[in-house]
Coordinates of C-alpha atoms and ligand atoms in Angstrom, one line a residue:
M1 CA 0.4 -41.6 -33.5
A2 CA -1.4 -44.6 -35.0
L3 CA -5.2 -44.5 -35.5
S4 CA -5.5 -47.4 -33.1
D5 CA -4.1 -45.2 -30.3
Y6 CA -6.9 -42.8 -30.8
F7 CA -9.9 -45.0 -31.6
N8 CA -11.2 -48.2 -30.1
P9 CA -11.5 -51.3 -32.3
K10 CA -15.2 -50.8 -33.0
Q11 CA -14.6 -47.2 -34.0
L12 CA -11.7 -48.3 -36.2
E13 CA -14.0 -50.8 -38.0
V14 CA -16.4 -48.0 -38.8
I15 CA -13.6 -45.7 -40.0
N16 CA -12.1 -48.4 -42.1
D17 CA -15.5 -49.1 -43.8
Y18 CA -16.1 -45.4 -44.3
L19 CA -12.8 -45.2 -46.2
T20 CA -13.1 -48.4 -48.2
K21 CA -16.7 -49.2 -48.9
D22 CA -19.3 -47.7 -51.2
F23 CA -22.3 -46.8 -49.0
G24 CA -25.4 -44.6 -49.1
M25 CA -26.4 -44.7 -45.4
M26 CA -24.4 -45.6 -42.4
I27 CA -26.2 -46.2 -39.0
L28 CA -24.3 -46.5 -35.8
S29 CA -26.8 -47.8 -33.2
G30 CA -26.2 -48.9 -29.7
A31 CA -25.7 -48.5 -26.0
V32 CA -25.5 -45.1 -24.2
R33 CA -21.9 -43.7 -23.9
S34 CA -20.6 -46.3 -26.3
G35 CA -18.6 -44.0 -28.5
K36 CA -20.9 -43.6 -31.5
T37 CA -21.1 -39.8 -31.6
F38 CA -17.3 -39.5 -31.0
V39 CA -16.5 -41.4 -34.1
D40 CA -19.4 -39.9 -36.1
N41 CA -18.0 -36.4 -35.4
W42 CA -14.7 -37.5 -37.0
L43 CA -16.6 -39.0 -40.0
F44 CA -18.5 -35.7 -40.3
V45 CA -15.3 -33.7 -40.6
M46 CA -13.9 -36.2 -43.1
E47 CA -17.2 -36.0 -44.9
L48 CA -16.8 -32.2 -45.1
R49 CA -13.4 -32.6 -46.8
R50 CA -14.8 -35.1 -49.2
V51 CA -17.6 -32.8 -50.1
S52 CA -15.3 -29.9 -50.5
K53 CA -13.1 -31.8 -52.9
L54 CA -16.0 -33.2 -54.8
A55 CA -17.7 -29.8 -55.2
K56 CA -14.5 -28.3 -56.5
E57 CA -14.2 -31.0 -59.1
R58 CA -17.7 -30.3 -60.2
G59 CA -17.3 -26.6 -60.2
E60 CA -19.9 -26.1 -57.5
K61 CA -19.1 -23.0 -55.4
H62 CA -21.5 -23.4 -52.5
P63 CA -21.8 -27.0 -51.5
Q64 CA -24.2 -27.6 -48.7
V65 CA -24.6 -30.4 -46.1
I66 CA -27.2 -31.1 -43.4
L67 CA -26.3 -31.4 -39.7
A68 CA -29.4 -32.8 -38.1
G69 CA -30.1 -33.4 -34.4
Y70 CA -33.1 -33.4 -32.1
S71 CA -32.8 -29.7 -31.1
S72 CA -30.3 -26.8 -31.4
N73 CA -29.0 -27.6 -27.9
T74 CA -28.3 -31.2 -28.6
I75 CA -26.6 -30.3 -31.9
H76 CA -24.4 -27.8 -30.1
D77 CA -23.5 -30.1 -27.2
N78 CA -23.1 -33.4 -29.0
V79 CA -21.6 -32.2 -32.3
I80 CA -20.4 -28.6 -32.5
A81 CA -18.8 -28.3 -29.1
S82 CA -17.3 -31.8 -29.4
I83 CA -15.8 -31.1 -32.8
E84 CA -14.2 -27.9 -31.4
N85 CA -12.9 -29.7 -28.4
Q86 CA -11.8 -33.0 -30.0
M87 CA -10.3 -31.5 -33.2
G88 CA -9.4 -27.9 -32.2
L89 CA -11.5 -26.6 -35.1
E90 CA -13.5 -23.4 -34.7
L91 CA -17.1 -23.5 -35.8
K92 CA -19.0 -20.2 -35.4
P93 CA -22.5 -19.8 -36.7
D94 CA -23.1 -17.1 -39.3
R95 CA -26.2 -14.8 -39.2
H96 CA -28.4 -17.6 -40.6
G97 CA -27.2 -20.1 -38.0
H98 CA -25.1 -22.0 -40.6
Y99 CA -21.6 -23.2 -39.9
H100 CA -18.7 -23.2 -42.4
L101 CA -15.7 -25.4 -42.8
Y102 CA -13.5 -26.2 -45.8
N103 CA -15.8 -24.0 -47.9
V104 CA -18.8 -26.2 -47.1
D105 CA -22.0 -24.6 -45.9
I106 CA -23.3 -26.7 -42.9
V107 CA -27.1 -26.2 -42.4
P108 CA -28.5 -27.3 -39.1
A109 CA -31.9 -29.1 -39.0
Y110 CA -33.9 -29.9 -35.9
T111 CA -35.6 -33.2 -36.2
G112 CA -37.9 -33.1 -33.2
N113 CA -40.6 -31.0 -34.9
S114 CA -41.5 -29.9 -38.4
R115 CA -40.6 -26.2 -37.8
G116 CA -37.0 -27.2 -37.1
M117 CA -36.8 -28.6 -40.6
S118 CA -37.6 -25.3 -42.4
A119 CA -34.0 -24.4 -43.1
I120 CA -33.4 -27.4 -45.3
R121 CA -36.7 -27.4 -47.4
G122 CA -35.9 -27.2 -51.0
M123 CA -32.1 -27.6 -50.5
T124 CA -29.8 -30.0 -52.4
S125 CA -27.4 -31.6 -50.0
Y126 CA -24.2 -33.5 -50.6
S127 CA -24.4 -35.3 -47.2
A128 CA -26.2 -35.5 -43.9
Y129 CA -25.2 -36.3 -40.4
V130 CA -28.2 -37.2 -38.1
N131 CA -27.4 -37.3 -34.4
E132 CA -29.9 -39.3 -32.3
A133 CA -31.8 -40.5 -35.3
S134 CA -34.5 -42.4 -33.5
L135 CA -35.7 -39.2 -31.8
S136 CA -36.4 -37.7 -35.2
T137 CA -39.9 -37.8 -36.6
P138 CA -40.1 -40.2 -39.6
E139 CA -41.2 -37.3 -41.8
A140 CA -38.1 -35.2 -40.8
F141 CA -35.8 -38.2 -41.5
Q142 CA -37.5 -38.8 -44.9
E143 CA -37.1 -35.1 -45.7
I144 CA -33.4 -35.3 -45.0
I145 CA -33.0 -38.3 -47.3
N146 CA -34.9 -36.5 -50.0
R147 CA -32.6 -33.6 -49.8
C148 CA -29.5 -35.8 -50.2
S149 CA -30.0 -36.1 -53.9
V150 CA -26.4 -35.4 -55.1
K151 CA -24.8 -38.4 -56.7
G152 CA -22.6 -40.2 -54.1
A153 CA -24.4 -38.5 -51.1
H154 CA -23.8 -40.1 -47.7
I155 CA -26.2 -40.1 -44.8
I156 CA -24.5 -40.9 -41.5
C157 CA -26.6 -41.5 -38.3
D158 CA -26.1 -42.4 -34.7
T159 CA -28.9 -43.6 -32.5
N160 CA -29.9 -45.4 -29.3
P161 CA -32.1 -48.4 -29.9
D162 CA -35.8 -48.3 -29.2
N163 CA -38.7 -50.6 -29.7
P164 CA -38.2 -53.2 -32.5
Q165 CA -41.3 -51.7 -34.2
H166 CA -39.7 -48.3 -34.4
W167 CA -39.8 -46.8 -37.9
L168 CA -36.0 -46.4 -38.1
K169 CA -35.6 -50.2 -37.5
T170 CA -38.4 -51.4 -39.7
D171 CA -38.0 -49.0 -42.6
Y172 CA -34.3 -48.4 -42.8
I173 CA -32.2 -50.8 -40.7
E174 CA -34.2 -53.8 -41.9
N175 CA -34.6 -52.4 -45.4
D176 CA -32.8 -54.9 -47.7
N177 CA -33.1 -52.8 -50.8
P178 CA -29.6 -52.9 -52.1
E179 CA -29.9 -49.3 -53.5
T180 CA -29.9 -48.0 -49.9
K181 CA -26.4 -49.3 -49.6
L182 CA -26.7 -49.5 -45.8
L183 CA -23.8 -50.1 -43.4
Y184 CA -25.1 -50.9 -39.9
Y185 CA -23.2 -51.2 -36.6
N186 CA -24.2 -52.2 -33.1
F187 CA -22.3 -50.7 -30.2
T188 CA -22.3 -52.1 -26.6
I189 CA -21.1 -50.0 -23.7
D190 CA -18.0 -52.3 -23.4
D191 CA -17.0 -51.2 -26.9
N192 CA -16.0 -47.9 -25.4
T193 CA -12.7 -48.7 -23.9
R194 CA -12.1 -45.1 -22.9
L195 CA -14.7 -45.0 -20.2
D196 CA -13.6 -45.3 -16.6
P197 CA -14.3 -48.9 -15.6
G198 CA -15.7 -47.7 -12.3
Y199 CA -18.2 -45.5 -14.2
V200 CA -19.2 -48.5 -16.4
S201 CA -19.8 -50.8 -13.4
R202 CA -21.9 -48.1 -11.6
L203 CA -24.0 -47.5 -14.7
K204 CA -24.5 -51.3 -15.2
A205 CA -25.5 -51.6 -11.5
A206 CA -27.9 -48.6 -11.8
T207 CA -29.6 -49.6 -15.1
P208 CA -32.9 -51.5 -14.5
S209 CA -33.0 -55.1 -15.5
G210 CA -34.7 -56.3 -18.7
M211 CA -35.6 -53.9 -21.5
F212 CA -33.7 -50.9 -20.2
Y213 CA -30.5 -52.9 -19.6
D214 CA -30.7 -54.6 -23.0
R215 CA -31.2 -51.2 -24.8
M216 CA -28.9 -48.9 -22.8
I217 CA -26.0 -51.3 -22.0
R218 CA -26.2 -53.9 -24.7
G219 CA -27.5 -51.6 -27.4
L220 CA -30.3 -54.0 -28.6
W221 CA -33.6 -53.1 -30.2
V222 CA -35.9 -55.0 -27.8
S223 CA -39.3 -54.4 -26.3
G224 CA -40.3 -55.1 -22.8
D225 CA -41.4 -58.5 -21.7
G226 CA -43.3 -59.5 -18.5
V227 CA -43.6 -57.2 -15.5
V228 CA -42.4 -53.6 -15.9
Y229 CA -40.7 -53.3 -12.5
A230 CA -38.6 -56.5 -12.7
D231 CA -36.3 -55.3 -9.9
F232 CA -39.1 -54.8 -7.3
D233 CA -38.5 -57.2 -4.5
K234 CA -41.2 -57.4 -1.9
D235 CA -39.1 -59.2 0.6
K236 CA -36.5 -56.4 0.7
M237 CA -38.6 -53.4 -0.2
L238 CA -41.7 -53.6 2.0
I239 CA -40.5 -52.3 5.4
N240 CA -41.7 -51.7 8.9
P241 CA -42.6 -48.0 9.4
D242 CA -40.2 -48.0 12.4
H243 CA -37.4 -48.3 9.9
I244 CA -38.4 -45.2 8.0
P245 CA -36.6 -42.0 9.0
S246 CA -38.9 -39.2 10.1
D247 CA -36.8 -36.2 8.7
L248 CA -37.6 -36.8 5.0
H249 CA -38.2 -34.5 2.1
Y250 CA -41.8 -35.1 1.2
Y251 CA -43.8 -34.8 -2.1
C252 CA -46.9 -36.4 -3.7
G253 CA -48.2 -37.8 -6.9
V254 CA -51.8 -37.6 -8.0
D255 CA -53.7 -39.6 -10.6
W256 CA -57.2 -38.3 -10.9
G257 CA -60.0 -40.8 -11.2
F258 CA -63.8 -41.3 -10.7
E259 CA -65.0 -44.4 -12.7
H260 CA -61.4 -45.5 -12.6
L261 CA -59.5 -45.4 -9.3
G262 CA -58.0 -42.1 -8.2
S263 CA -54.8 -42.2 -6.3
I264 CA -52.6 -40.0 -4.1
T265 CA -49.2 -41.3 -3.1
L266 CA -47.0 -39.6 -0.5
W267 CA -43.2 -40.0 -0.9
G268 CA -40.3 -39.1 1.3
D269 CA -36.6 -39.0 0.3
D270 CA -33.7 -39.2 2.8
Q271 CA -30.2 -37.7 2.5
Q272 CA -28.7 -41.1 1.3
G273 CA -30.9 -41.1 -1.9
N274 CA -33.5 -43.6 -0.6
T275 CA -37.1 -43.0 -1.6
Y276 CA -40.0 -44.3 0.6
L277 CA -43.6 -44.7 -0.2
I278 CA -45.1 -43.4 3.0
K279 CA -48.8 -43.5 2.3
E280 CA -51.1 -44.3 -0.5
I281 CA -54.8 -43.2 -0.7
T282 CA -56.7 -44.9 -3.6
A283 CA -60.4 -44.7 -4.0
Q284 CA -63.2 -45.0 -6.6
H285 CA -66.3 -42.7 -7.2
K286 CA -64.9 -39.8 -5.1
F287 CA -65.5 -36.2 -6.1
I288 CA -62.8 -33.6 -6.0
D289 CA -63.7 -32.4 -2.5
Y290 CA -62.6 -35.8 -1.2
W291 CA -59.2 -35.5 -2.8
V292 CA -58.8 -31.9 -1.6
K293 CA -59.5 -33.1 1.9
Q294 CA -56.9 -35.9 1.6
A295 CA -54.3 -33.5 0.3
K296 CA -55.1 -31.0 3.2
Q297 CA -54.6 -33.8 5.7
I298 CA -51.2 -34.6 4.2
Q299 CA -50.3 -30.9 4.3
D300 CA -51.3 -30.7 8.0
Q301 CA -49.3 -33.7 8.9
Y302 CA -46.2 -33.4 6.7
G303 CA -45.9 -29.7 5.8
K304 CA -47.6 -26.9 4.0
N305 CA -44.9 -26.8 1.2
I306 CA -45.3 -30.3 -0.1
I307 CA -45.6 -30.3 -3.8
F308 CA -48.4 -32.4 -5.5
Y309 CA -47.4 -33.5 -9.0
V310 CA -50.8 -34.0 -10.6
D311 CA -52.0 -35.6 -13.9
S312 CA -52.3 -32.6 -16.2
A313 CA -55.4 -34.1 -18.0
R314 CA -57.8 -32.4 -15.5
P315 CA -57.2 -28.6 -15.4
D316 CA -60.5 -28.3 -13.4
N317 CA -59.1 -30.5 -10.6
Y318 CA -55.7 -28.7 -10.8
Q319 CA -57.6 -25.4 -10.2
E320 CA -59.5 -26.8 -7.2
F321 CA -56.3 -27.9 -5.6
V322 CA -54.6 -24.5 -6.2
S323 CA -57.7 -22.7 -4.8
A324 CA -57.5 -24.8 -1.7
G325 CA -53.9 -23.6 -1.1
I326 CA -52.2 -26.8 -2.2
R327 CA -48.9 -26.5 -4.0
T328 CA -49.8 -28.1 -7.3
V329 CA -47.6 -28.8 -10.3
N330 CA -48.8 -30.4 -13.6
A331 CA -46.6 -33.4 -13.9
K332 CA -44.4 -34.2 -16.9
K333 CA -46.0 -37.5 -18.0
D334 CA -43.6 -39.2 -20.4
R335 CA -44.2 -42.8 -19.6
M336 CA -41.0 -44.4 -20.6
A337 CA -38.7 -41.9 -18.9
G338 CA -41.0 -41.9 -15.9
V339 CA -40.9 -45.7 -15.6
E340 CA -37.1 -45.7 -16.1
A341 CA -36.7 -43.2 -13.3
V342 CA -38.7 -45.4 -10.9
A343 CA -37.0 -48.6 -12.1
E344 CA -33.6 -47.1 -11.6
L345 CA -34.3 -46.6 -7.9
M346 CA -35.5 -50.2 -7.5
K347 CA -32.4 -51.5 -9.3
Q348 CA -30.1 -49.5 -7.0
G349 CA -31.9 -50.7 -3.8
L350 CA -33.0 -47.2 -3.0
F351 CA -36.8 -47.9 -3.1
Y352 CA -38.9 -48.8 0.0
V353 CA -42.6 -49.1 0.8
N354 CA -44.1 -48.6 4.2
Q355 CA -45.7 -52.0 4.8
D356 CA -48.6 -50.3 6.7
G357 CA -49.0 -47.4 4.3
Y358 CA -50.1 -48.9 1.0
D359 CA -53.5 -50.0 -0.4
Q360 CA -53.4 -51.1 -4.0
F361 CA -49.7 -50.6 -4.6
L362 CA -48.8 -54.3 -4.4
D363 CA -51.6 -55.5 -6.5
E364 CA -50.8 -53.0 -9.2
I365 CA -47.1 -53.5 -9.3
Y366 CA -47.4 -57.2 -10.2
Q367 CA -50.1 -56.6 -12.8
Y368 CA -48.2 -53.7 -14.4
I369 CA -46.7 -55.4 -17.5
W370 CA -45.3 -54.4 -20.9
D371 CA -47.8 -54.2 -23.7
E372 CA -46.3 -56.2 -26.6
H373 CA -48.1 -54.1 -29.2
T374 CA -47.1 -50.6 -28.1
G375 CA -43.8 -51.4 -26.4
E376 CA -45.0 -49.4 -23.4
P377 CA -46.5 -50.4 -20.1
I378 CA -50.2 -51.5 -20.4
K379 CA -52.7 -48.8 -19.5
E380 CA -54.6 -51.0 -16.9
H381 CA -54.0 -51.4 -13.2
D382 CA -51.9 -48.3 -13.4
H383 CA -53.4 -45.7 -11.1
V384 CA -51.0 -46.0 -8.2
M385 CA -48.3 -46.7 -10.8
D386 CA -49.1 -43.4 -12.6
S387 CA -49.2 -41.5 -9.3
M388 CA -45.8 -43.0 -8.4
R389 CA -44.3 -42.1 -11.7
Y390 CA -45.5 -38.5 -11.7
A391 CA -44.1 -38.0 -8.2
I392 CA -40.7 -39.6 -8.6
F393 CA -39.9 -38.7 -12.2
N394 CA -40.7 -35.0 -11.6
E395 CA -39.2 -34.7 -8.2
H396 CA -36.0 -36.4 -9.2
K397 CA -35.3 -34.8 -12.5
K398 CA -32.1 -33.2 -11.2
R399 CA -30.8 -36.6 -10.2
L400 CA -31.7 -38.5 -13.4
T401 CA -29.2 -40.0 -15.7
T402 CA -28.1 -37.7 -18.5
T403 CA -29.8 -39.8 -21.1
I404 CA -33.2 -39.3 -19.7
K405 CA -32.6 -35.7 -18.8
S406 CA -31.2 -34.5 -22.2
R407 CA -34.4 -35.7 -23.8
F408 CA -37.1 -34.5 -21.5
F409 CA -35.9 -31.5 -19.5
Ligands
LIG501 N1 -11.8 -43.0 -29.0 C1 -12.1 -42.2 -27.9 N2 -11.2 -41.5 -27.3 C2 -11.5 -40.7 -26.2 N3 -12.7 -40.6 -25.7 C3 -13.7 -41.2 -26.3 C4 -13.5 -42.1 -27.5 N4 -14.7 -42.6 -27.8 C5 -15.6 -42.1 -27.0 N5 -15.0 -41.3 -26.1 C6 -15.7 -40.5 -25.0 O1 -16.7 -41.4 -24.4 C7 -17.9 -40.7 -24.0 C8 -19.1 -41.3 -24.7 O2 -18.9 -41.3 -26.1 P1 -20.0 -40.8 -27.1 O3 -20.6 -39.5 -26.7 O4 -19.5 -40.8 -28.5 O5 -21.1 -42.0 -26.9 P2 -22.5 -42.2 -27.6 O6 -22.4 -43.6 -28.0 O7 -22.7 -41.2 -28.6 O8 -23.4 -42.1 -26.4 P3 -25.0 -41.7 -26.3 O9 -25.8 -42.8 -26.8 O10 -25.2 -41.5 -24.8 O11 -25.1 -40.4 -27.1 C9 -17.6 -39.3 -24.5 O12 -17.2 -38.6 -23.4 C10 -16.5 -39.4 -25.5 O13 -15.8 -38.2 -25.6
LIG502 MG1 -24.3 -39.7 -28.8

């Protein structure tokens, strides 16, 4: 079987360069599901053979390499299990959690926090494979590079793009120091010719326009520009309450506020996947008893079991809610993943607002824009926006795309 039967042209380009070029670092960056990890897993196995041979020539009995990823779960799912499935190789961890192949000691490192890096401190590595490099802390990434001090060491990475100001972009991808000997590739989702075309069309149709689309589908390092919810369409999405079904699954989001506005939003989901903003209560200068009263009224009208996903920054308010018999959950507050979850609904035409139920929602949604300095939404006019994000992101985590889920849940 020819290599071209097995790999797509973009992957072949990477393999060809791996085999023929002198490089120190190779970064495969790009769209979700675009085939980066698939080819990197092959390169990693080739790398183990190279290291094995090199170590033998040098009389080194225990050559070591680093296998880095965000967490032990992601390393297992993205790399270990895939290598076993794709190549029929068996990789079992020893009692230290290391893997062994071709007489090479493979040492896992978890780049999401400093504790996960303890295994590689002080070690000398022939090579490193970093899965999901942009999720690493910069310190962890630098530590991996420091460890790869053997002459001819290779560092192979895959990553999804992020903000153009991200350290991986500014310090490594744009680093024109020839000593780095960098090879860089951009993958788009269309480079992966093995994906089912129906799946690709559905993913494109579900990915929010603008920044999310440019990053996830086209694989570009871009920041947001203009309004955050570019797919919100007032003419289609504001609807008459008569058109909202009554047998919905209800839940709420709560953003606490006193000087700033506080906001409770009540949401309902139908069986078809539509989400409706039923009611929004937004007010300034109100004490907690006011918010408890609002929540109790919602309970009385829509059901005792409704969950309120609240801003975790106010444990005192959380406690007041719990004491009042309100089902209260501290919300996961990751802004980008939360915004992505809401924006996905809008892009798919699954998002509706009761035209008689909102107060500040419409004002906020048009003023909620990307901050060019942080690459995240601005932190102004965002009280209803936060309340919406807490509710939808947390309630829908089972339905979210795997990209968001694997990082946050
Ligand atoms: N040459 C190939 N032959 C068969 N299947 C492939 C090939 N390349 C990729 N795939 C499959 O396509 C899917 C996506 O590939 P992969 O996981 O490598 O993408 P990725 O770019 O790492 O995505 P993400 O950014 O989401 O991690 C996987 O199921 C993988 O097994
Ligand atoms: Mg991957």
